[in-house]
Amino acid sequence: MVKSELIMRLAEMNPHLYQRDIERIVTTIFDEISAALARGDRVELRGFGAFSVKRRAARVARNPRTGAAVRVEEKHVPFFKTGKELRAALNQPRPAETK
Amino acid sequence: MAGKTVTRAQLSEAVYQEVGLSRNESADLVESVLEEIGKSLIRGDTVKVSSFGSFYVREKGQRVGRNPKTGEEVPILPRRVLVFRPSHVLKDRINSGLSKSEG
């Protein structure tokens, strides 16, 4: 599923809303999560999961082709930890493929 | 780390500010978005959100683990885990945001 399909599904569930509003809603949600992470905040969505930012220390790496040592600066990477409920649901035996 | 935590409440508030819906309906829509993503993943589908990242399910085989407390060997059964792969746009946004504010 890609973002446009997600928007279409939500539009079907909410026939009283304009599709362009649903589009704005979905964009706002992911934008808000991104902005929080860019501030260094955590985003905790109980049952779904939590987004956080992890620091990766500066290190010396190698160019795999030439073997030359390269300095890699410290950086921050986004991290997602699946929530308990979703993790459990992923491993639930599924009732014979209903759509 | 700035150390603040954003929750559904702030996401709903942002939606409320952005679109002319009630607070209740905004909260419901945030919930629906998370639910639809979850349902897709449970079906085994990949969920891709451009300039944010993609979520996909990885099937893990059985392996032998250890109880770290007792050292006892325990089989870890095959299971499905969720993986989030952030997009480059998100990674870049985080790095440019944090290099400014952090020493």
PDB file of C-alpha atoms in Angstrom:
ATOM      1  CA  MET A   1       0.000   0.000   0.000  1.00  0.00           C
ATOM      2  CA  VAL A   2       1.332   3.431  -0.881  1.00  0.00           C
ATOM      3  CA  LYS A   3       0.217   6.769   0.482  1.00  0.00           C
ATOM      4  CA  SER A   4      -2.302   7.416  -2.294  1.00  0.00           C
ATOM      5  CA  GLU A   5      -3.963   4.038  -1.643  1.00  0.00           C
ATOM      6  CA  LEU A   6      -4.126   4.810   2.057  1.00  0.00           C
ATOM      7  CA  ILE A   7      -5.836   8.099   1.210  1.00  0.00           C
ATOM      8  CA  MET A   8      -8.315   6.296  -1.041  1.00  0.00           C
ATOM      9  CA  ARG A   9      -9.201   3.810   1.666  1.00  0.00           C
ATOM     10  CA  LEU A  10      -9.765   6.568   4.180  1.00  0.00           C
ATOM     11  CA  ALA A  11     -11.878   8.430   1.634  1.00  0.00           C
ATOM     12  CA  GLU A  12     -14.108   5.370   1.245  1.00  0.00           C
ATOM     13  CA  MET A  13     -14.526   5.165   5.013  1.00  0.00           C
ATOM     14  CA  ASN A  14     -15.298   8.878   5.261  1.00  0.00           C
ATOM     15  CA  PRO A  15     -17.586   9.734   2.349  1.00  0.00           C
ATOM     16  CA  HIS A  16     -18.551  13.015   4.032  1.00  0.00           C
ATOM     17  CA  LEU A  17     -15.001  14.374   3.676  1.00  0.00           C
ATOM     18  CA  TYR A  18     -13.276  15.801   0.644  1.00  0.00           C
ATOM     19  CA  GLN A  19     -10.463  13.642  -0.625  1.00  0.00           C
ATOM     20  CA  ARG A  20      -8.140  16.637  -0.655  1.00  0.00           C
ATOM     21  CA  ASP A  21      -8.806  17.128   3.059  1.00  0.00           C
ATOM     22  CA  ILE A  22      -7.943  13.509   3.743  1.00  0.00           C
ATOM     23  CA  GLU A  23      -4.783  14.030   1.769  1.00  0.00           C
ATOM     24  CA  ARG A  24      -3.905  16.998   3.966  1.00  0.00           C
ATOM     25  CA  ILE A  25      -4.665  14.987   7.087  1.00  0.00           C
ATOM     26  CA  VAL A  26      -2.386  12.128   6.104  1.00  0.00           C
ATOM     27  CA  THR A  27       0.367  14.535   5.062  1.00  0.00           C
ATOM     28  CA  THR A  28       0.020  16.464   8.317  1.00  0.00           C
ATOM     29  CA  ILE A  29       0.378  13.324  10.412  1.00  0.00           C
ATOM     30  CA  PHE A  30       3.613  12.181   8.765  1.00  0.00           C
ATOM     31  CA  ASP A  31       4.922  15.725   8.664  1.00  0.00           C
ATOM     32  CA  GLU A  32       4.266  16.146  12.370  1.00  0.00           C
ATOM     33  CA  ILE A  33       6.117  12.898  13.121  1.00  0.00           C
ATOM     34  CA  SER A  34       9.056  13.970  10.939  1.00  0.00           C
ATOM     35  CA  ALA A  35       9.191  17.402  12.567  1.00  0.00           C
ATOM     36  CA  ALA A  36       9.187  15.871  16.040  1.00  0.00           C
ATOM     37  CA  LEU A  37      12.081  13.577  15.112  1.00  0.00           C
ATOM     38  CA  ALA A  38      13.987  16.491  13.575  1.00  0.00           C
ATOM     39  CA  ARG A  39      13.691  18.265  16.955  1.00  0.00           C
ATOM     40  CA  GLY A  40      15.051  15.149  18.623  1.00  0.00           C
ATOM     41  CA  ASP A  41      11.683  14.279  20.178  1.00  0.00           C
ATOM     42  CA  ARG A  42      10.171  10.839  20.450  1.00  0.00           C
ATOM     43  CA  VAL A  43       6.808   9.954  18.967  1.00  0.00           C
ATOM     44  CA  GLU A  44       4.926   7.350  20.930  1.00  0.00           C
ATOM     45  CA  LEU A  45       1.789   5.844  19.459  1.00  0.00           C
ATOM     46  CA  ARG A  46       0.586   3.228  21.927  1.00  0.00           C
ATOM     47  CA  GLY A  47      -0.373  -0.044  20.324  1.00  0.00           C
ATOM     48  CA  PHE A  48       1.224   0.949  17.027  1.00  0.00           C
ATOM     49  CA  GLY A  49       4.816   1.758  17.887  1.00  0.00           C
ATOM     50  CA  ALA A  50       7.290   4.465  18.788  1.00  0.00           C
ATOM     51  CA  PHE A  51       9.618   6.527  16.631  1.00  0.00           C
ATOM     52  CA  SER A  52      12.814   7.823  18.135  1.00  0.00           C
ATOM     53  CA  VAL A  53      16.173   9.137  17.034  1.00  0.00           C
ATOM     54  CA  LYS A  54      19.396   7.329  17.746  1.00  0.00           C
ATOM     55  CA  ARG A  55      22.824   8.871  17.659  1.00  0.00           C
ATOM     56  CA  ARG A  56      25.523   7.132  15.657  1.00  0.00           C
ATOM     57  CA  ALA A  57      29.005   8.100  16.788  1.00  0.00           C
ATOM     58  CA  ALA A  58      31.634   9.347  14.364  1.00  0.00           C
ATOM     59  CA  ARG A  59      33.775   6.510  13.065  1.00  0.00           C
ATOM     60  CA  VAL A  60      36.431   5.659  10.571  1.00  0.00           C
ATOM     61  CA  ALA A  61      35.063   3.510   7.783  1.00  0.00           C
ATOM     62  CA  ARG A  62      36.592   2.163   4.625  1.00  0.00           C
ATOM     63  CA  ASN A  63      35.733   2.670   1.029  1.00  0.00           C
ATOM     64  CA  PRO A  64      35.032  -0.949   0.143  1.00  0.00           C
ATOM     65  CA  ARG A  65      36.326  -0.505  -3.389  1.00  0.00           C
ATOM     66  CA  THR A  66      39.652   1.172  -2.674  1.00  0.00           C
ATOM     67  CA  GLY A  67      40.182   0.254   0.967  1.00  0.00           C
ATOM     68  CA  ALA A  68      40.886   3.905   1.770  1.00  0.00           C
ATOM     69  CA  ALA A  69      39.984   5.040   5.286  1.00  0.00           C
ATOM     70  CA  VAL A  70      37.167   7.576   5.352  1.00  0.00           C
ATOM     71  CA  ARG A  71      35.989   9.606   8.312  1.00  0.00           C
ATOM     72  CA  VAL A  72      32.261   9.360   8.906  1.00  0.00           C
ATOM     73  CA  GLU A  73      30.825  12.178  11.004  1.00  0.00           C
ATOM     74  CA  GLU A  74      28.427  11.634  13.864  1.00  0.00           C
ATOM     75  CA  LYS A  75      24.877  11.299  12.643  1.00  0.00           C
ATOM     76  CA  HIS A  76      21.360  10.680  13.844  1.00  0.00           C
ATOM     77  CA  VAL A  77      19.099   7.993  12.489  1.00  0.00           C
ATOM     78  CA  PRO A  78      15.371   7.485  12.905  1.00  0.00           C
ATOM     79  CA  PHE A  79      14.335   4.297  14.650  1.00  0.00           C
ATOM     80  CA  PHE A  80      10.981   2.554  14.960  1.00  0.00           C
ATOM     81  CA  LYS A  81      10.025   0.106  17.640  1.00  0.00           C
ATOM     82  CA  THR A  82       6.848  -1.848  16.992  1.00  0.00           C
ATOM     83  CA  GLY A  83       4.173  -1.551  19.674  1.00  0.00           C
ATOM     84  CA  LYS A  84       3.094  -4.563  21.683  1.00  0.00           C
ATOM     85  CA  GLU A  85      -0.380  -4.853  20.209  1.00  0.00           C
ATOM     86  CA  LEU A  86       0.739  -4.594  16.604  1.00  0.00           C
ATOM     87  CA  ARG A  87       3.589  -7.034  17.204  1.00  0.00           C
ATOM     88  CA  ALA A  88       1.128  -9.519  18.681  1.00  0.00           C
ATOM     89  CA  ALA A  89      -1.346  -8.972  15.840  1.00  0.00           C
ATOM     90  CA  LEU A  90       1.355  -9.700  13.260  1.00  0.00           C
ATOM     91  CA  ASN A  91       1.851 -13.116  14.786  1.00  0.00           C
ATOM     92  CA  GLN A  92      -1.756 -13.986  15.312  1.00  0.00           C
ATOM     93  CA  PRO A  93      -2.894 -16.938  13.216  1.00  0.00           C
ATOM     94  CA  ARG A  94      -4.854 -15.283  10.443  1.00  0.00           C
ATOM     95  CA  PRO A  95      -8.415 -16.360   9.643  1.00  0.00           C
ATOM     96  CA  ALA A  96      -8.196 -17.822   6.123  1.00  0.00           C
ATOM     97  CA  GLU A  97      -7.348 -14.721   4.047  1.00  0.00           C
ATOM     98  CA  THR A  98     -10.385 -12.529   4.296  1.00  0.00           C
ATOM     99  CA  LYS A  99     -10.083  -9.128   2.686  1.00  0.00           C
TER     100      LYS A  99
ATOM    101  CA  MET B   1      18.223  14.841  23.146  1.00  0.00           C
ATOM    102  CA  ALA B   2      15.399  17.286  23.486  1.00  0.00           C
ATOM    103  CA  GLY B   3      13.568  14.500  25.286  1.00  0.00           C
ATOM    104  CA  LYS B   4       9.957  15.455  24.656  1.00  0.00           C
ATOM    105  CA  THR B   5       7.395  12.888  23.622  1.00  0.00           C
ATOM    106  CA  VAL B   6       4.773  13.449  20.975  1.00  0.00           C
ATOM    107  CA  THR B   7       1.637  11.326  21.201  1.00  0.00           C
ATOM    108  CA  ARG B   8      -1.683  10.879  19.423  1.00  0.00           C
ATOM    109  CA  ALA B   9      -2.920  14.005  21.201  1.00  0.00           C
ATOM    110  CA  GLN B  10      -0.428  16.271  19.418  1.00  0.00           C
ATOM    111  CA  LEU B  11      -1.010  14.577  16.067  1.00  0.00           C
ATOM    112  CA  SER B  12      -4.767  15.075  16.452  1.00  0.00           C
ATOM    113  CA  GLU B  13      -4.219  18.695  17.434  1.00  0.00           C
ATOM    114  CA  ALA B  14      -2.105  19.257  14.308  1.00  0.00           C
ATOM    115  CA  VAL B  15      -4.828  17.706  12.151  1.00  0.00           C
ATOM    116  CA  TYR B  16      -7.436  19.839  13.926  1.00  0.00           C
ATOM    117  CA  GLN B  17      -5.435  22.997  13.193  1.00  0.00           C
ATOM    118  CA  GLU B  18      -4.863  22.018   9.575  1.00  0.00           C
ATOM    119  CA  VAL B  19      -8.352  20.966   8.499  1.00  0.00           C
ATOM    120  CA  GLY B  20     -11.714  22.306   9.609  1.00  0.00           C
ATOM    121  CA  LEU B  21     -12.818  19.207  11.502  1.00  0.00           C
ATOM    122  CA  SER B  22     -13.845  18.827  15.112  1.00  0.00           C
ATOM    123  CA  ARG B  23     -11.241  17.698  17.651  1.00  0.00           C
ATOM    124  CA  ASN B  24     -13.063  14.405  17.985  1.00  0.00           C
ATOM    125  CA  GLU B  25     -13.148  13.725  14.301  1.00  0.00           C
ATOM    126  CA  SER B  26      -9.482  14.713  13.982  1.00  0.00           C
ATOM    127  CA  ALA B  27      -8.581  12.184  16.646  1.00  0.00           C
ATOM    128  CA  ASP B  28     -10.663   9.518  14.892  1.00  0.00           C
ATOM    129  CA  LEU B  29      -8.848  10.145  11.631  1.00  0.00           C
ATOM    130  CA  VAL B  30      -5.432   9.832  13.247  1.00  0.00           C
ATOM    131  CA  GLU B  31      -6.622   6.527  14.666  1.00  0.00           C
ATOM    132  CA  SER B  32      -7.942   5.378  11.276  1.00  0.00           C
ATOM    133  CA  VAL B  33      -4.623   6.144   9.606  1.00  0.00           C
ATOM    134  CA  LEU B  34      -2.731   4.027  12.143  1.00  0.00           C
ATOM    135  CA  GLU B  35      -5.342   1.294  11.940  1.00  0.00           C
ATOM    136  CA  GLU B  36      -5.261   1.079   8.140  1.00  0.00           C
ATOM    137  CA  ILE B  37      -1.472   0.905   8.153  1.00  0.00           C
ATOM    138  CA  GLY B  38      -1.629  -1.827  10.787  1.00  0.00           C
ATOM    139  CA  LYS B  39      -4.236  -3.827   8.852  1.00  0.00           C
ATOM    140  CA  SER B  40      -2.172  -3.672   5.694  1.00  0.00           C
ATOM    141  CA  LEU B  41       0.914  -4.907   7.517  1.00  0.00           C
ATOM    142  CA  ILE B  42      -0.980  -7.726   9.200  1.00  0.00           C
ATOM    143  CA  ARG B  43      -2.050  -8.829   5.722  1.00  0.00           C
ATOM    144  CA  GLY B  44       1.649  -8.961   4.912  1.00  0.00           C
ATOM    145  CA  ASP B  45       1.534  -5.894   2.693  1.00  0.00           C
ATOM    146  CA  THR B  46       4.314  -3.301   2.572  1.00  0.00           C
ATOM    147  CA  VAL B  47       3.278   0.249   3.391  1.00  0.00           C
ATOM    148  CA  LYS B  48       5.195   2.992   1.619  1.00  0.00           C
ATOM    149  CA  VAL B  49       4.858   6.630   2.510  1.00  0.00           C
ATOM    150  CA  SER B  50       6.858   8.829   0.188  1.00  0.00           C
ATOM    151  CA  SER B  51       9.402  11.143   1.842  1.00  0.00           C
ATOM    152  CA  PHE B  52       8.754   9.390   5.150  1.00  0.00           C
ATOM    153  CA  GLY B  53       9.662   5.738   4.821  1.00  0.00           C
ATOM    154  CA  SER B  54       8.317   2.262   4.345  1.00  0.00           C
ATOM    155  CA  PHE B  55       7.093  -0.397   6.716  1.00  0.00           C
ATOM    156  CA  TYR B  56       7.377  -4.029   5.832  1.00  0.00           C
ATOM    157  CA  VAL B  57       6.998  -7.398   7.460  1.00  0.00           C
ATOM    158  CA  ARG B  58       9.934  -9.727   7.665  1.00  0.00           C
ATOM    159  CA  GLU B  59       9.541 -13.442   8.303  1.00  0.00           C
ATOM    160  CA  LYS B  60      12.073 -14.722  10.805  1.00  0.00           C
ATOM    161  CA  GLY B  61      13.006 -18.361  10.964  1.00  0.00           C
ATOM    162  CA  GLN B  62      13.364 -20.420  14.103  1.00  0.00           C
ATOM    163  CA  ARG B  63      16.637 -20.068  16.007  1.00  0.00           C
ATOM    164  CA  VAL B  64      18.083 -20.976  19.339  1.00  0.00           C
ATOM    165  CA  GLY B  65      18.182 -18.211  21.891  1.00  0.00           C
ATOM    166  CA  ARG B  66      19.229 -18.063  25.484  1.00  0.00           C
ATOM    167  CA  ASN B  67      17.560 -16.863  28.597  1.00  0.00           C
ATOM    168  CA  PRO B  68      20.050 -14.139  29.513  1.00  0.00           C
ATOM    169  CA  LYS B  69      19.340 -14.594  33.203  1.00  0.00           C
ATOM    170  CA  THR B  70      19.781 -18.346  33.480  1.00  0.00           C
ATOM    171  CA  GLY B  71      21.852 -19.086  30.377  1.00  0.00           C
ATOM    172  CA  GLU B  72      19.311 -21.721  29.490  1.00  0.00           C
ATOM    173  CA  GLU B  73      18.785 -22.471  25.801  1.00  0.00           C
ATOM    174  CA  VAL B  74      15.303 -21.766  24.497  1.00  0.00           C
ATOM    175  CA  PRO B  75      14.013 -22.126  20.960  1.00  0.00           C
ATOM    176  CA  ILE B  76      12.791 -18.866  19.426  1.00  0.00           C
ATOM    177  CA  LEU B  77       9.903 -19.784  17.188  1.00  0.00           C
ATOM    178  CA  PRO B  78       9.480 -18.500  13.643  1.00  0.00           C
ATOM    179  CA  ARG B  79       7.750 -15.133  13.762  1.00  0.00           C
ATOM    180  CA  ARG B  80       6.908 -12.034  11.796  1.00  0.00           C
ATOM    181  CA  VAL B  81       8.528  -8.751  12.695  1.00  0.00           C
ATOM    182  CA  LEU B  82       7.825  -5.252  11.463  1.00  0.00           C
ATOM    183  CA  VAL B  83      10.676  -3.277   9.964  1.00  0.00           C
ATOM    184  CA  PHE B  84      10.656   0.457   9.314  1.00  0.00           C
ATOM    185  CA  ARG B  85      12.996   1.779   6.639  1.00  0.00           C
ATOM    186  CA  PRO B  86      13.235   5.554   6.819  1.00  0.00           C
ATOM    187  CA  SER B  87      13.420   7.440   3.540  1.00  0.00           C
ATOM    188  CA  HIS B  88      16.412   9.573   2.669  1.00  0.00           C
ATOM    189  CA  VAL B  89      14.260  12.653   2.964  1.00  0.00           C
ATOM    190  CA  LEU B  90      13.473  11.802   6.585  1.00  0.00           C
ATOM    191  CA  LYS B  91      17.088  10.926   7.401  1.00  0.00           C
ATOM    192  CA  ASP B  92      18.328  14.184   5.912  1.00  0.00           C
ATOM    193  CA  ARG B  93      15.681  16.179   7.712  1.00  0.00           C
ATOM    194  CA  ILE B  94      16.695  14.647  11.049  1.00  0.00           C
ATOM    195  CA  ASN B  95      20.368  15.259  10.494  1.00  0.00           C
ATOM    196  CA  SER B  96      19.990  18.851   9.410  1.00  0.00           C
ATOM    197  CA  GLY B  97      17.574  19.485  12.283  1.00  0.00           C
ATOM    198  CA  LEU B  98      19.791  18.000  14.972  1.00  0.00           C
ATOM    199  CA  SER B  99      23.164  19.286  13.864  1.00  0.00           C
ATOM    200  CA  LYS B 100      21.884  22.836  14.382  1.00  0.00           C
ATOM    201  CA  SER B 101      20.530  22.335  17.884  1.00  0.00           C
ATOM    202  CA  GLU B 102      23.039  19.909  19.350  1.00  0.00           C
ATOM    203  CA  GLY B 103      26.682  20.318  20.220  1.00  0.00           C
TER     204      GLY B 103
END
